[in-house]
Each structure stands twice: as structure tokens, then as C-alpha cells.
Coordinates of C-alpha atoms in Angstrom, one line a residue:
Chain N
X155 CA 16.7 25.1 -11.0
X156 CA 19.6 23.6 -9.5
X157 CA 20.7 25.1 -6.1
X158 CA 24.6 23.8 -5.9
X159 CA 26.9 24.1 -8.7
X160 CA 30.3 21.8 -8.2
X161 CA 33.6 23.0 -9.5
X162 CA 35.3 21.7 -11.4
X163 CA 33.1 19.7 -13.7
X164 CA 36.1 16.8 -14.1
X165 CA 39.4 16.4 -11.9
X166 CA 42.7 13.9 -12.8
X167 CA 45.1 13.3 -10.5
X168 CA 47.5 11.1 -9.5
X169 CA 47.3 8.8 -6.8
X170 CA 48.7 10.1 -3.6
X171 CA 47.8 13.9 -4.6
X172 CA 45.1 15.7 -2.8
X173 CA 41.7 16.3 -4.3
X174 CA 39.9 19.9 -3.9
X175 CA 36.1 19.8 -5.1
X176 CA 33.9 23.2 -4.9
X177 CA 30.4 23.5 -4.3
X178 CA 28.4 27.2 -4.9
X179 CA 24.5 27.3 -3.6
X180 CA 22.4 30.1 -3.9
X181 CA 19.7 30.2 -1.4
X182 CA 20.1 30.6 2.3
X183 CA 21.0 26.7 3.6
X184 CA 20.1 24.4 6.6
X185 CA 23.3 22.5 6.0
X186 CA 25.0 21.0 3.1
X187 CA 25.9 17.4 2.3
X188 CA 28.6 15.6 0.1
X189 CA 27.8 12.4 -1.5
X190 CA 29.6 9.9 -3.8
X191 CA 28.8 8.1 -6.3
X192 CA 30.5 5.0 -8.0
X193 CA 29.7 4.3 -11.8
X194 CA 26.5 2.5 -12.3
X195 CA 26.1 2.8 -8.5
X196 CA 23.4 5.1 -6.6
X197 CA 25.2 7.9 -4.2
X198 CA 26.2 7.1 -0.7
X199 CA 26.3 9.6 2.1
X200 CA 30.0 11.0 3.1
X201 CA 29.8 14.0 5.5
X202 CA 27.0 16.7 6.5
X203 CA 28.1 20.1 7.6
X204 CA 25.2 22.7 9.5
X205 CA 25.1 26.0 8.7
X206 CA 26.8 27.0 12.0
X207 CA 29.8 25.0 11.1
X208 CA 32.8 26.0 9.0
X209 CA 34.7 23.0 8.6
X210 CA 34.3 19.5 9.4
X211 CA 36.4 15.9 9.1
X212 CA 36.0 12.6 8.5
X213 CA 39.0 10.2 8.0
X214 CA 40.6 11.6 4.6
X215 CA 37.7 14.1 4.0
X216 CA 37.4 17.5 5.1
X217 CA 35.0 19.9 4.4
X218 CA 34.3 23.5 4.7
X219 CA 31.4 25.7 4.7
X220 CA 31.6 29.4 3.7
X221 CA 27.9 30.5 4.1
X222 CA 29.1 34.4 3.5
X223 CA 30.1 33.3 0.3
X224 CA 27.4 30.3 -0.1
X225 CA 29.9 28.2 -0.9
X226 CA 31.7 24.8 0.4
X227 CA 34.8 22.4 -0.2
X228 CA 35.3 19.1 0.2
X229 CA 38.7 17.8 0.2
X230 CA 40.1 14.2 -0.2
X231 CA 43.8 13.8 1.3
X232 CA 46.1 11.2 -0.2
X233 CA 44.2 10.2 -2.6
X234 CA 43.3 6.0 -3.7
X235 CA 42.3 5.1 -7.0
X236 CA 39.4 3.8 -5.0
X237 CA 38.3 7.8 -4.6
X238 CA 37.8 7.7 -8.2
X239 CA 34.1 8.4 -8.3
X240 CA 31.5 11.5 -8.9
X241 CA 30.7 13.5 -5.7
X242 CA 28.0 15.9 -5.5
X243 CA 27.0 18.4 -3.2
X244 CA 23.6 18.8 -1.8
X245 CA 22.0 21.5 0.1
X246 CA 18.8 21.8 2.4
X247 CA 17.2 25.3 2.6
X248 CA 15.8 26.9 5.9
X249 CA 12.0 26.3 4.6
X250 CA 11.6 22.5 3.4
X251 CA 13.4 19.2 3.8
X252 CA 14.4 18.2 0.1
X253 CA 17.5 18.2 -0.2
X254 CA 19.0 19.9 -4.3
X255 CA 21.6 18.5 -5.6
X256 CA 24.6 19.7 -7.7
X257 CA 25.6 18.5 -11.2
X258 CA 28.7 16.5 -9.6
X259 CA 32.4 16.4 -10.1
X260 CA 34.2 13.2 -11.9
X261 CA 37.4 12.6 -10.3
X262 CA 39.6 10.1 -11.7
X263 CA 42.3 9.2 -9.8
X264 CA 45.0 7.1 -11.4
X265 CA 47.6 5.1 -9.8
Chain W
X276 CA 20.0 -5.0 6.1
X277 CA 19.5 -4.7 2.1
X278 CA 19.1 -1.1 2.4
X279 CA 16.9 0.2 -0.3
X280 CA 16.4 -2.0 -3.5
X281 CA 14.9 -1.3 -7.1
X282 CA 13.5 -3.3 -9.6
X283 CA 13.8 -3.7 -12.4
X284 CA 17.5 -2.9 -13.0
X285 CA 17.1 -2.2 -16.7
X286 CA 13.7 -1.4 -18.5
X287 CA 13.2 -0.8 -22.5
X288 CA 10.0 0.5 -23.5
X289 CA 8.9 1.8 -26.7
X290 CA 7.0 5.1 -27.1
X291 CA 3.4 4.9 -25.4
X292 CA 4.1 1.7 -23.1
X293 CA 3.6 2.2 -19.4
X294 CA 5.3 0.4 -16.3
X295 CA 5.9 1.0 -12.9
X296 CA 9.2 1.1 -11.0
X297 CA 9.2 -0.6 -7.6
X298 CA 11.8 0.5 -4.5
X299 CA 11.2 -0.6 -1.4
X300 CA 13.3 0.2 2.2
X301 CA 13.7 -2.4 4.9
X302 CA 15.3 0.4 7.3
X303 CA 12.0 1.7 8.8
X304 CA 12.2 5.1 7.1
X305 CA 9.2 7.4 6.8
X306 CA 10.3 10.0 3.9
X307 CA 10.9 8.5 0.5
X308 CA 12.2 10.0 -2.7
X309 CA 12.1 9.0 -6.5
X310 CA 14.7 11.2 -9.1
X311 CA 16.1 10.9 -12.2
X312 CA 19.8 11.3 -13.1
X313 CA 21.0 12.8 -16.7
X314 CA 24.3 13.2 -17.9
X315 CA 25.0 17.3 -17.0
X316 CA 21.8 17.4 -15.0
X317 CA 22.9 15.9 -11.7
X318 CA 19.8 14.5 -9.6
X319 CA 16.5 15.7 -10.1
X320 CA 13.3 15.5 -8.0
X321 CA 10.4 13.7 -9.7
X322 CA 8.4 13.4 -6.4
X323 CA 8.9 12.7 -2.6
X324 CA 6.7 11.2 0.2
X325 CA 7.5 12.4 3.2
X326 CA 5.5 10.0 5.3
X327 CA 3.6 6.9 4.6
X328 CA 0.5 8.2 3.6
X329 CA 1.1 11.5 1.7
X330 CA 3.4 11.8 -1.7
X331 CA 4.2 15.7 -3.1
X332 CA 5.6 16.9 -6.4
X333 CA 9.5 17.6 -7.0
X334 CA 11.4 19.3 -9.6
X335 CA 10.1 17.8 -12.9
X336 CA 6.8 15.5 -11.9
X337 CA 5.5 15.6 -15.4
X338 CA 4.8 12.3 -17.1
X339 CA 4.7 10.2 -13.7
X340 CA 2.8 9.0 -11.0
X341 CA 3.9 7.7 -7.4
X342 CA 1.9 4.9 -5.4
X343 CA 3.1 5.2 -1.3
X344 CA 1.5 1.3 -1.2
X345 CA 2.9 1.6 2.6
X346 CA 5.8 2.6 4.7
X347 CA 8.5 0.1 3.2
X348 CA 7.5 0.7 -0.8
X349 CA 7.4 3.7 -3.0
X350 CA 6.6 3.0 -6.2
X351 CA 7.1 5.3 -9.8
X352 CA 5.0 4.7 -12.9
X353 CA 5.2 6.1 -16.3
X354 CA 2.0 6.2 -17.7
X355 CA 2.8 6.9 -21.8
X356 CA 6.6 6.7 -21.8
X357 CA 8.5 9.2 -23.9
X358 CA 11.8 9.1 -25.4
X359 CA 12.3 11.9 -23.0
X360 CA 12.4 9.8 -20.0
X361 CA 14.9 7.8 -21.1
X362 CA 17.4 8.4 -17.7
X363 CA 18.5 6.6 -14.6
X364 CA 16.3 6.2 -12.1
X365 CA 16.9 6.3 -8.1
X366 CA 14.6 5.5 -5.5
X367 CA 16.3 7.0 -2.0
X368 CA 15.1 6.8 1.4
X369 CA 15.4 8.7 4.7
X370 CA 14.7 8.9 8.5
X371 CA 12.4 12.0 8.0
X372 CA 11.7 14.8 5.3
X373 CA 13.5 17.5 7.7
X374 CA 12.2 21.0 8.1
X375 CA 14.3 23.8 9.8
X376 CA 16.7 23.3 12.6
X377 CA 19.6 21.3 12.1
X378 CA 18.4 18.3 11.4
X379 CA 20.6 16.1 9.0
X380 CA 18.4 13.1 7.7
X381 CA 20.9 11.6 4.9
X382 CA 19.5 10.2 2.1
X383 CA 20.0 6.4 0.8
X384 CA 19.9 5.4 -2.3
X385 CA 19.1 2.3 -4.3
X386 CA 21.3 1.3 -7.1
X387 CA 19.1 2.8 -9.8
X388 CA 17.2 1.4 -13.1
X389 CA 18.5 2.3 -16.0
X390 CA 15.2 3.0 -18.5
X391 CA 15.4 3.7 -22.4
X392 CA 12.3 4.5 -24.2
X393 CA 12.4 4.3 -27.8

């Protein structure tokens, strides 16, 4: 079964606006990683954050880890219709290197 | 670099026919990964190889077999296809598998064959 769950399934907004995406895990996690993917594209790496961090950033991208609630964020700033993509979380448990990933969020992002 | 590539890009097969996907990584990686993407589904393991040499089931391994021919290619074959694995296939590739501590070991991806079955 699935380990991450994003939330919301679909996001619109315009460009400019800032983009809030939620990912909820399960198990007990190594660390958790945020990926995008373009349509017809495979997924590219964005950010990793461990399990002993709480919040991370990378140019327009910030993340946050809540491991109390076994959940995470990752938030675009000033959005670019460029952003408009699916981004999924992934999570790596404590026992074995696989990484499980989410069912995604579409985020359309008009201009 | 090209990173890690697939072929083919598109596949139809009819019910029963067999092929093999190929990926291949020029970045020195040892782990490799094959899943399968369906709408609602998100990514799904089929099967890993975390070094050249050794290959392990994933989530949903039914139906396929993997060939680790050596430490650049990983390949995925379909032995009887079934409407069923009519998806999109990515082949991905790391540094290592990972296990414990904090290591990170991102994942790249290829750019995924799209495979009907009929």
C-alpha cells in the first residue's frame, strides 16, 4: 500500500500566488523527498528533508517536516506557469532503502 | 551525461505477446529501479536491484521479470502481456539502495515508455 498521501489531489492558481502541497506518511521515516514531474516526462528530484529536520529551502521551495504528525509541506513561492507540473512526495522508512511514493498533486498554474 | 534512457518510448502489444523494456544509466549508479505509473496510483514498485548482481521484488512484481545484464543496464520483460499492464513505465536509477541513517540517495528517472496491451 501506498505510504504518502498528497493533499490536495489538484491545485489552480494564478501566477504569482503561492502554492501549498501536503504530504501524510504512515510509517516511521528516514527522510522524505519531493519530486516533480512534467507531463509525459519522468520525475526529477527537488529537495530531501531528514527526519531530524523540520524545514528546509531551496530557491522558491520550502519544505517542512512534521514527523509528530507524519506529515510534510512543500511550498512553491511566486509561482511560474513553468511550476505547472505533478509533485509527489516520497518517503524512506528506518528498515530498507526503497523509497514509496505518493499519488501526486496536479498544479496548474496559469498566467 | 544522458542520464538514464529507455527504449522503446511507446510499445503496443496484443494480449499474450512478450517484450522486454531496456534502461540503461551512464552515471555509474549501483541501485536500479523499474515502476509503473497509473492514473490515481502514483508510482509503484515492480522490482529494484540494488547492486549489479542481485535484483528483488517491489510492490506489484507479478507478470514481469528483470535482467541486471550489468552495472549500466536494467532491463524489464513482460512475459504474456495483459491488458492489465497497460501503464507507463520508468526505469530510475541511484547512487545506492540506502538503508538507515541519513542517507539521501535521490532517484533519477528516465523519461518513461508508454505500453498498451490490447
Amino acid at each position: 500500500s501506498q505510504q504518502g498521501e498528497e493533499d490536495p489531489q489538484a491545485l489552480s492558481i494564478q501566477e504569482g500566488e503561492n502554492a501549498t502541497m501536503n504530504c501524510s506518511y504512515k510509517t516511521s521515516i528516514n527522510n522524505l523527498q519531493w519530486y516533480r514531474q512534467n507531463s509525459g516526462r519522468g520525475l526529477v528530484h527537488l529537495i530531501l528533508i531528514r527526519s531530524n529536520e523540520r524545514e528546509k529551502h531551496s530557491g522558491r521551495l520550502r519544505v517542512t517536516l512534521d514527523t509528530s504528525k507524519k506529515s510534510s509541506s512543500l511550498l512553491i513561492t511566486a509561482s511560474r506557469a513553468a511550476d505547472t507540473a505533478s509533485y509527489f512526495c516520497a518517503t524512506r522508512n528506518n528498515q530498507g532503502g526503497k523509497l514509496i511514493f505518493g499519488q501526486g498533486t496536479e498544479l496548474s498554474v496559469k498566467p | 551525461n544522458a542520464g538514464v534512457t529507455q527504449t522503446p518510448k511507446f510499445q503496443v502489444l496484443k494480449t499474450g505477446q512478450s517484450m522486454t523494456l531496456q534502461c540503461a544509466q551512464d552515471m555509474n549508479h549501483n541501485s536500479m529501479y523499474w515502476y509503473r505509473q497509473d492514473p490515481g496510483m502514483g508510482l509503484r514498485l515492480i522490482y529494484y536491484s540494488a547492486s549489479e548482481g542481485t535484483t528483488d521484488k517491489g510492490e506489484v512484481p507479478n507478470g514481469y521479470n528483470v535482467s541486471r545484464l550489468n552495472k549500466r543496464e536494467f532491463s524489464l520483460r513482460l512475459e504474456s502481456a495483459a491488458p492489465s499492464q497497460t501503464s507507463v513505465y520508468f526505469c530510475a536509477s541511484s547512487e545506492m539502495l540506502g538503508s538507515g541513517g541519513t542517507n539521501s540517495y535521490e532517484q533519477y528517472f528516465g523519461p518513461g515508455t508508454r505500453l498498451t496491451v490490447t
